[in-house]
Structures are given as structure tokens and as C-alpha cells.
């Protein structure tokens, strides 16, 4: 545990959370993700309190704090309120998420907005076909939840979702350009000229992968994490991205493992969700474009010295293979 973790002023955080009735006394913290996305910390207040999944004591004792990354942050990314709202809405649904405790939108407290959530025990074991099928079941369960039933009817704008996704990732690319990436603009053009019609809208996670979950010793999903890209839209964007992470395992911060058979997973998702997968190739191409843009943004921050932790030097090398994969699909 660190008394001065990067990006987290523990003295100011302690004062704020004590005023909110969540902690007692000084805090210690440990960073548990290295800043490829939002910064995440396990924080303890020394009270000796602890909690298990599903419990919500007045003072949790051990909890998790999430804040945006340091440095270059795009305007539409890293929305703490969005993550907090969707996880709060999904409490007590078939989708396992941590309990949420507190949202602070005031950047003066620790230098950025942040939220506090439950600390859930779990691991990220190597991916296996059995675990992949379990993750697909969770994804299908998420896509089966009616947004209005959990207070998320206004969480996004499903009409025109795919058009906006293509445009959004092009804008993100333009905002993070630091080098020439052959083929990436051609991929954008192909995607924009062949957008399929969307089926019934659903809550989409936006970055669903093994590395954004916690798994128990029996291979069951205990929590789905990292909801910063969630919205209402076309659920096949989630499924295609999950398939792609199985191929580009270095972009999934979970442990490497056996690459599942994509045809089997597609059949399993189609049966569990009732969705039409006839245009799945286009969605995989969009997933390639999205991941290429994200990887390029991370590469930009890395070259500027604005990342925290290890594992960033290789991220930029994934952009070209992603673009090539996308061009084969669209």
C-alpha cells in the first residue's frame, strides 16, 4: 500500500469521504490498473471493516476509487458519472456489478471527478472455452434487460447509434493522431459506406472482455467492471468486440489463454440473445477500428510520458494488425 499513489491525494480524499460518512481516519491505497484507461485504486481506511459482495455497510473499510487517467483526456471519454449511474442501475439484475457508494463530480477534491465502489474479490484466470461461454451468457443477459426497467431509458440515443459510433471513433482518431497509420482512413470509409440497420436497442457495455471482469474460483463471473463506454445502442457492437479481444489478447488485460472458437461463441450468443448475426463481419470491422483508435490514443499518451505503470510500449504495435483485420471484414 502506498501513502502517495500517483493521481490520488489521500489526505484530501480522506477528508472528503469522512465528511460523507464513508471512512474513518487516514487512508492507504494501492493502484490496481496502470492508466491505459481510468485509474483504479484499492483504498483502506484502517478501521478493520470489510465487506463481501452484495453487502453495503455505512463504512466499507476497504473499497475501490476510480478516476480519469492523467494527462491527455478526450472530452467524450472517462465520464465518471456515466460509469457510476449504469452500475447503480444494474444492482440486483442478472448482471453482476460492484455496489456503488459515492460519486464526486468536484475536481477540486483530488484533481478530477471520481467515484467509490465495492471491493469485490476475484481473479482474471486464463480464458477457456467454458469461461468464454459464461461471459457470453452475461453479455446476453445484459442485452436482455429493458433499459426503462432499470431507469436507463434516457441513457443514450439508439437511433443512429452505428452512424455516430463510426463518426465518434473517427473524431477520436483525429484528436490522437501522432503518426501515419496506413489503411485506417480506408477502413473508416468502408465502414461509413456499409452501415447495417440495427435491431432492438439494448444497454451496451462498450468494452466487454475478460480483463474487465472478476472471476471466482469456480469460473463464474463475480463482477463486470469498467463501464465508461456504456450507453444504449446496438448490442452486436459488444459481442463483436468481445470476439476480437479473443484474437488480440495483448489488448485484453486479462490473463492469456485458449482462443475460443468464434463460430461456437456466435451460435451460443445467437441462441441466448435471439439476435440476427448475418452482418457480424461489419461489426467486427467496427470493433477493429475502435480498438485501433483506442490503441493509438494510448500510444499517443505513452509517447508523451503521460501513462502510469507498465505494458504501454507494445500497445502501438497492435494498431496495424487491427486495421488489416478490419479491412478483411468490411
Coordinates of C-alpha atoms in Angstrom, one line a residue:
X1 CA 0.0 0.0 0.0
X2 CA 1.2 3.5 -0.9
X3 CA 0.7 6.7 1.1
X4 CA 1.1 8.7 -2.1
X5 CA -0.2 6.8 -5.1
X6 CA 0.0 8.7 -8.4
X7 CA -3.2 10.6 -9.2
X8 CA -4.7 10.3 -5.8
X9 CA -4.4 12.8 -3.0
X10 CA -5.2 10.6 0.0
X11 CA -5.3 13.4 2.5
X12 CA -7.9 15.3 0.6
X13 CA -9.8 12.1 -0.3
X14 CA -9.8 11.1 3.4
X15 CA -11.3 14.4 4.4
X16 CA -14.0 14.3 1.8
X17 CA -15.0 10.7 2.4
X18 CA -15.0 11.2 6.2
X19 CA -17.4 14.2 5.7
X20 CA -19.6 11.8 3.6
X21 CA -19.6 9.3 6.5
X22 CA -17.8 6.6 4.4
X23 CA -14.4 6.4 6.2
X24 CA -12.6 6.8 9.4
X25 CA -9.1 8.4 9.8
X26 CA -6.2 8.3 7.3
X27 CA -6.2 6.2 4.1
X28 CA -3.8 4.0 2.4
X29 CA -4.1 3.0 -1.3
X30 CA -2.7 0.7 -4.0
X31 CA -3.1 1.3 -7.7
X32 CA -4.6 -1.8 -9.4
X33 CA -4.6 -0.6 -13.0
X34 CA -1.9 1.3 -14.8
X35 CA -3.7 4.1 -16.6
X36 CA -4.5 2.6 -20.0
X37 CA -8.0 3.8 -19.1
X38 CA -9.3 5.2 -15.8
X39 CA -7.1 4.9 -12.8
X40 CA -8.3 2.4 -10.2
X41 CA -7.2 2.1 -6.6
X42 CA -7.9 -0.2 -3.7
X43 CA -8.3 2.1 -0.7
X44 CA -8.4 1.1 3.0
X45 CA -9.1 3.4 6.0
X46 CA -7.6 1.3 8.8
X47 CA -10.9 0.7 10.5
X48 CA -10.8 -3.1 10.1
X49 CA -14.2 -3.1 8.4
X50 CA -14.6 -5.4 5.4
X51 CA -17.5 -6.5 3.2
X52 CA -18.4 -9.2 0.8
X53 CA -20.3 -8.9 -2.5
X54 CA -23.8 -7.7 -2.1
X55 CA -23.3 -6.1 1.4
X56 CA -23.4 -2.3 1.7
X57 CA -22.2 -1.2 5.2
X58 CA -22.2 2.5 6.1
X59 CA -18.3 2.4 6.3
X60 CA -16.9 -0.3 3.9
X61 CA -13.3 -0.1 5.3
X62 CA -11.9 -1.5 2.0
X63 CA -13.3 0.0 -1.2
X64 CA -12.3 1.0 -4.8
X65 CA -11.8 4.5 -6.1
X66 CA -11.9 5.3 -9.9
X67 CA -10.8 8.5 -11.5
X68 CA -9.8 9.5 -15.1
X69 CA -6.3 9.0 -16.4
X70 CA -3.6 11.6 -16.1
X71 CA -2.8 14.0 -18.9
X72 CA -4.3 13.9 -22.4
X73 CA -8.0 13.1 -21.9
X74 CA -10.5 13.4 -24.8
X75 CA -13.7 15.4 -24.0
X76 CA -16.1 12.5 -24.6
X77 CA -14.2 9.8 -22.7
X78 CA -13.7 8.9 -19.0
X79 CA -17.1 10.1 -17.7
X80 CA -17.2 9.1 -14.0
X81 CA -20.9 9.9 -13.7
X82 CA -21.8 7.6 -16.5
X83 CA -20.0 4.6 -15.0
X84 CA -21.5 5.3 -11.6
X85 CA -25.0 5.6 -13.0
X86 CA -25.1 2.4 -15.0
X87 CA -23.6 0.3 -12.2
X88 CA -26.0 1.7 -9.8
X89 CA -28.9 0.9 -12.2
X90 CA -27.7 -2.7 -12.7
X91 CA -27.7 -3.6 -8.9
X92 CA -29.9 -6.7 -8.3
X93 CA -30.1 -7.7 -12.0
X94 CA -28.6 -10.8 -13.6
X95 CA -25.5 -8.8 -14.5
X96 CA -23.1 -8.9 -11.6
X97 CA -21.6 -5.4 -10.7
X98 CA -20.0 -3.9 -7.6
X99 CA -22.1 -1.9 -5.2
X100 CA -21.7 1.8 -5.7
X101 CA -21.2 4.1 -2.7
X102 CA -20.4 7.7 -3.7
X103 CA -19.9 9.9 -6.8
X104 CA -17.9 13.2 -6.6
X105 CA -18.0 15.4 -9.6
X106 CA -16.0 18.2 -8.0
X107 CA -12.4 18.1 -9.5
X108 CA -11.1 20.2 -6.6
X109 CA -11.1 17.3 -4.2
X110 CA -8.5 15.1 -5.8
X111 CA -7.9 16.9 -9.1
X112 CA -10.6 15.0 -11.1
X113 CA -14.1 13.6 -10.7
X114 CA -14.2 10.2 -9.0
X115 CA -16.4 7.6 -7.5
X116 CA -16.3 5.0 -4.8
X117 CA -17.5 1.4 -5.2
X118 CA -17.4 -2.0 -3.5
X119 CA -14.2 -4.0 -3.5
X120 CA -15.0 -7.4 -5.0
X121 CA -12.7 -10.4 -4.6
X122 CA -12.0 -12.2 -7.8
X123 CA -9.3 -13.1 -10.4
X124 CA -8.8 -13.0 -14.1
X125 CA -7.8 -16.5 -15.0
X126 CA -6.7 -17.6 -18.5
X127 CA -9.6 -17.7 -21.0
X128 CA -11.0 -21.1 -21.7
X129 CA -14.0 -22.1 -23.9
X130 CA -16.1 -22.7 -20.8
X131 CA -15.3 -19.3 -19.3
X132 CA -15.9 -17.7 -22.7
X133 CA -19.3 -19.2 -22.9
X134 CA -20.1 -18.0 -19.4
X135 CA -19.0 -14.4 -20.4
X136 CA -21.3 -14.6 -23.4
X137 CA -24.2 -15.6 -21.1
X138 CA -23.5 -12.5 -19.0
X139 CA -23.4 -10.4 -22.2
X140 CA -26.7 -11.8 -23.4
X141 CA -28.2 -11.2 -20.0
X142 CA -27.1 -7.5 -20.2
X143 CA -28.6 -7.2 -23.6
X144 CA -31.9 -8.7 -22.5
X145 CA -32.5 -6.0 -19.8
X146 CA -35.1 -3.4 -20.8
X147 CA -33.5 0.0 -20.2
X148 CA -36.7 1.5 -18.9
X149 CA -37.0 -1.2 -16.3
X150 CA -33.8 -0.1 -14.6
X151 CA -34.1 3.6 -15.0
X152 CA -31.8 3.9 -18.1
X153 CA -34.4 4.7 -20.7
X154 CA -32.6 8.0 -21.4
X155 CA -29.1 6.7 -21.1
X156 CA -28.4 7.0 -24.8
X157 CA -29.8 7.7 -28.2
X158 CA -30.3 4.4 -30.0
X159 CA -31.5 6.0 -33.3
X160 CA -28.4 6.5 -35.5
X161 CA -26.2 4.7 -33.0
X162 CA -24.0 3.0 -35.5
X163 CA -23.5 6.1 -37.6
X164 CA -22.5 8.0 -34.5
X165 CA -20.1 5.2 -33.5
X166 CA -18.3 5.3 -36.8
X167 CA -18.1 9.1 -36.6
X168 CA -17.1 9.2 -33.0
X169 CA -14.1 6.9 -33.4
X170 CA -13.0 8.9 -36.5
X171 CA -13.1 12.1 -34.3
X172 CA -11.2 10.3 -31.6
X173 CA -8.6 9.2 -34.1
X174 CA -8.2 12.7 -35.4
X175 CA -7.7 14.0 -31.9
X176 CA -5.0 11.5 -31.1
X177 CA -3.0 11.4 -34.4
X178 CA 0.7 11.4 -33.9
X179 CA 1.9 9.3 -36.8
X180 CA 0.8 7.9 -40.2
X181 CA -1.3 4.7 -39.9
X182 CA -1.7 3.1 -43.3
X183 CA -5.2 1.9 -44.1
X184 CA -7.0 3.3 -41.1
X185 CA -8.8 6.0 -43.1
X186 CA -9.8 3.5 -45.8
X187 CA -11.3 1.3 -43.0
X188 CA -13.3 4.3 -41.8
X189 CA -14.6 5.0 -45.3
X190 CA -15.6 1.3 -45.8
X191 CA -17.5 1.2 -42.5
X192 CA -19.3 4.5 -43.2
X193 CA -20.5 3.3 -46.6
X194 CA -21.9 -0.1 -45.4
X195 CA -23.7 0.6 -42.1
X196 CA -26.3 -2.1 -41.4
X197 CA -29.7 -1.5 -39.9
X198 CA -29.8 -2.0 -36.1
X199 CA -32.1 -4.4 -34.3
X200 CA -33.7 -3.7 -30.9
X201 CA -31.6 -1.4 -28.8
X202 CA -30.1 -2.6 -25.6
X203 CA -27.7 -1.5 -22.8
X204 CA -24.2 -2.0 -24.2
X205 CA -21.1 -2.2 -22.1
X206 CA -18.8 -0.8 -24.8
X207 CA -15.6 -2.6 -23.7
X208 CA -16.7 -6.1 -22.7
X209 CA -13.8 -8.5 -22.2
X210 CA -12.3 -10.9 -19.7
X211 CA -10.0 -8.2 -18.4
X212 CA -13.0 -6.1 -17.4
X213 CA -14.5 -8.8 -15.2
X214 CA -13.7 -10.6 -11.9
X215 CA -14.0 -14.4 -11.9
X216 CA -14.3 -16.7 -8.8
X217 CA -12.6 -20.0 -8.3
X218 CA -15.4 -21.9 -9.9
X219 CA -15.1 -19.9 -13.1
X220 CA -18.2 -17.8 -12.5
X221 CA -18.4 -14.0 -13.2
X222 CA -18.5 -12.2 -9.9
X223 CA -18.4 -8.6 -11.3
X224 CA -18.4 -6.8 -14.6
X225 CA -16.2 -3.6 -14.4
X226 CA -15.1 -0.6 -16.5
X227 CA -18.5 0.8 -17.7
X228 CA -17.0 4.1 -19.0
X229 CA -18.2 3.5 -22.6
X230 CA -21.6 2.1 -21.8
X231 CA -24.7 3.5 -23.5
X232 CA -27.9 2.4 -25.3
X233 CA -27.3 1.1 -28.7
X234 CA -26.7 -1.9 -30.9
X235 CA -25.7 -4.9 -28.8
X236 CA -23.8 -6.6 -31.6
X237 CA -21.1 -4.0 -31.1
X238 CA -20.5 -5.5 -27.7
X239 CA -20.4 -9.1 -29.0
X240 CA -18.1 -8.3 -31.9
X241 CA -15.7 -6.5 -29.7
X242 CA -15.6 -9.5 -27.3
X243 CA -14.8 -11.8 -30.2
X244 CA -11.9 -9.5 -31.3
X245 CA -10.4 -9.4 -27.8
X246 CA -10.2 -13.2 -28.0
X247 CA -7.9 -12.8 -31.0
X248 CA -5.9 -9.7 -29.9
X249 CA -5.2 -10.9 -26.4
X250 CA -2.5 -8.3 -25.7
X251 CA -5.2 -5.7 -25.7
X252 CA -7.2 -7.6 -23.1
X253 CA -5.6 -7.0 -19.7
X254 CA -6.9 -10.4 -18.5
X255 CA -4.6 -13.4 -18.4
X256 CA -3.8 -15.0 -21.9
X257 CA -5.4 -18.3 -22.6
X258 CA -7.0 -20.5 -25.2
X259 CA -8.6 -18.6 -28.1
X260 CA -12.3 -19.8 -28.2
X261 CA -13.9 -20.9 -31.4
X262 CA -15.7 -17.8 -32.7
X263 CA -18.3 -19.8 -34.6
X264 CA -19.3 -21.7 -31.5
X265 CA -19.5 -18.4 -29.5
X266 CA -21.5 -16.8 -32.2
X267 CA -24.0 -19.7 -32.2
X268 CA -24.2 -19.5 -28.4
X269 CA -24.8 -15.8 -28.4
X270 CA -27.4 -16.0 -31.1
X271 CA -29.3 -18.7 -29.2
X272 CA -29.1 -16.9 -25.9
X273 CA -30.0 -13.4 -27.2
X274 CA -32.2 -14.2 -30.2
X275 CA -30.2 -11.7 -32.3
X276 CA -29.5 -11.9 -36.1
X277 CA -25.8 -12.2 -36.7
X278 CA -25.9 -12.2 -40.5
X279 CA -23.9 -8.8 -40.6
X280 CA -21.4 -9.8 -37.9
X281 CA -18.5 -9.1 -40.2
X282 CA -19.3 -5.4 -40.4
X283 CA -19.5 -5.3 -36.6
X284 CA -16.1 -7.0 -36.3
X285 CA -14.7 -4.4 -38.7
X286 CA -16.1 -1.6 -36.5
X287 CA -14.5 -3.3 -33.4
X288 CA -11.2 -3.3 -35.2
X289 CA -11.5 0.4 -36.0
X290 CA -12.5 1.2 -32.4
X291 CA -9.6 -0.8 -30.8
X292 CA -7.1 0.6 -33.3
X293 CA -8.2 4.2 -32.3
X294 CA -8.1 3.3 -28.6
X295 CA -4.6 1.8 -29.0
X296 CA -3.4 4.8 -31.0
X297 CA -4.7 7.1 -28.2
X298 CA -2.8 5.0 -25.6
X299 CA 0.3 5.1 -27.8
X300 CA 0.0 8.9 -28.0
X301 CA -0.2 9.2 -24.2
X302 CA 2.8 6.8 -23.9
X303 CA 4.9 8.9 -26.2
X304 CA 4.1 12.0 -24.2
X305 CA 5.1 10.3 -20.9
X306 CA 1.6 10.5 -19.6
X307 CA 0.9 6.8 -18.8
X308 CA 1.3 5.3 -15.4
X309 CA 2.6 1.7 -15.0
X310 CA 3.9 -0.9 -17.4
X311 CA 2.8 -2.5 -20.6
X312 CA 2.4 0.5 -22.8
X313 CA 5.3 0.2 -25.2
X314 CA 3.7 -2.6 -27.1
X315 CA 0.2 -1.2 -27.5
X316 CA 1.1 0.9 -30.5
X317 CA 2.3 -2.2 -32.3
X318 CA -1.3 -3.6 -32.4
X319 CA -2.7 -0.8 -34.5
X320 CA -1.6 -2.0 -37.9
X321 CA -2.8 -5.7 -37.4
X322 CA -6.2 -4.4 -36.2
X323 CA -6.5 -2.2 -39.3
X324 CA -5.6 -5.1 -41.5
X325 CA -8.1 -7.4 -39.8
X326 CA -10.8 -4.8 -40.2
X327 CA -10.2 -4.3 -43.9
X328 CA -10.6 -8.1 -44.4
X329 CA -14.0 -8.0 -42.8
X330 CA -15.7 -4.9 -44.4

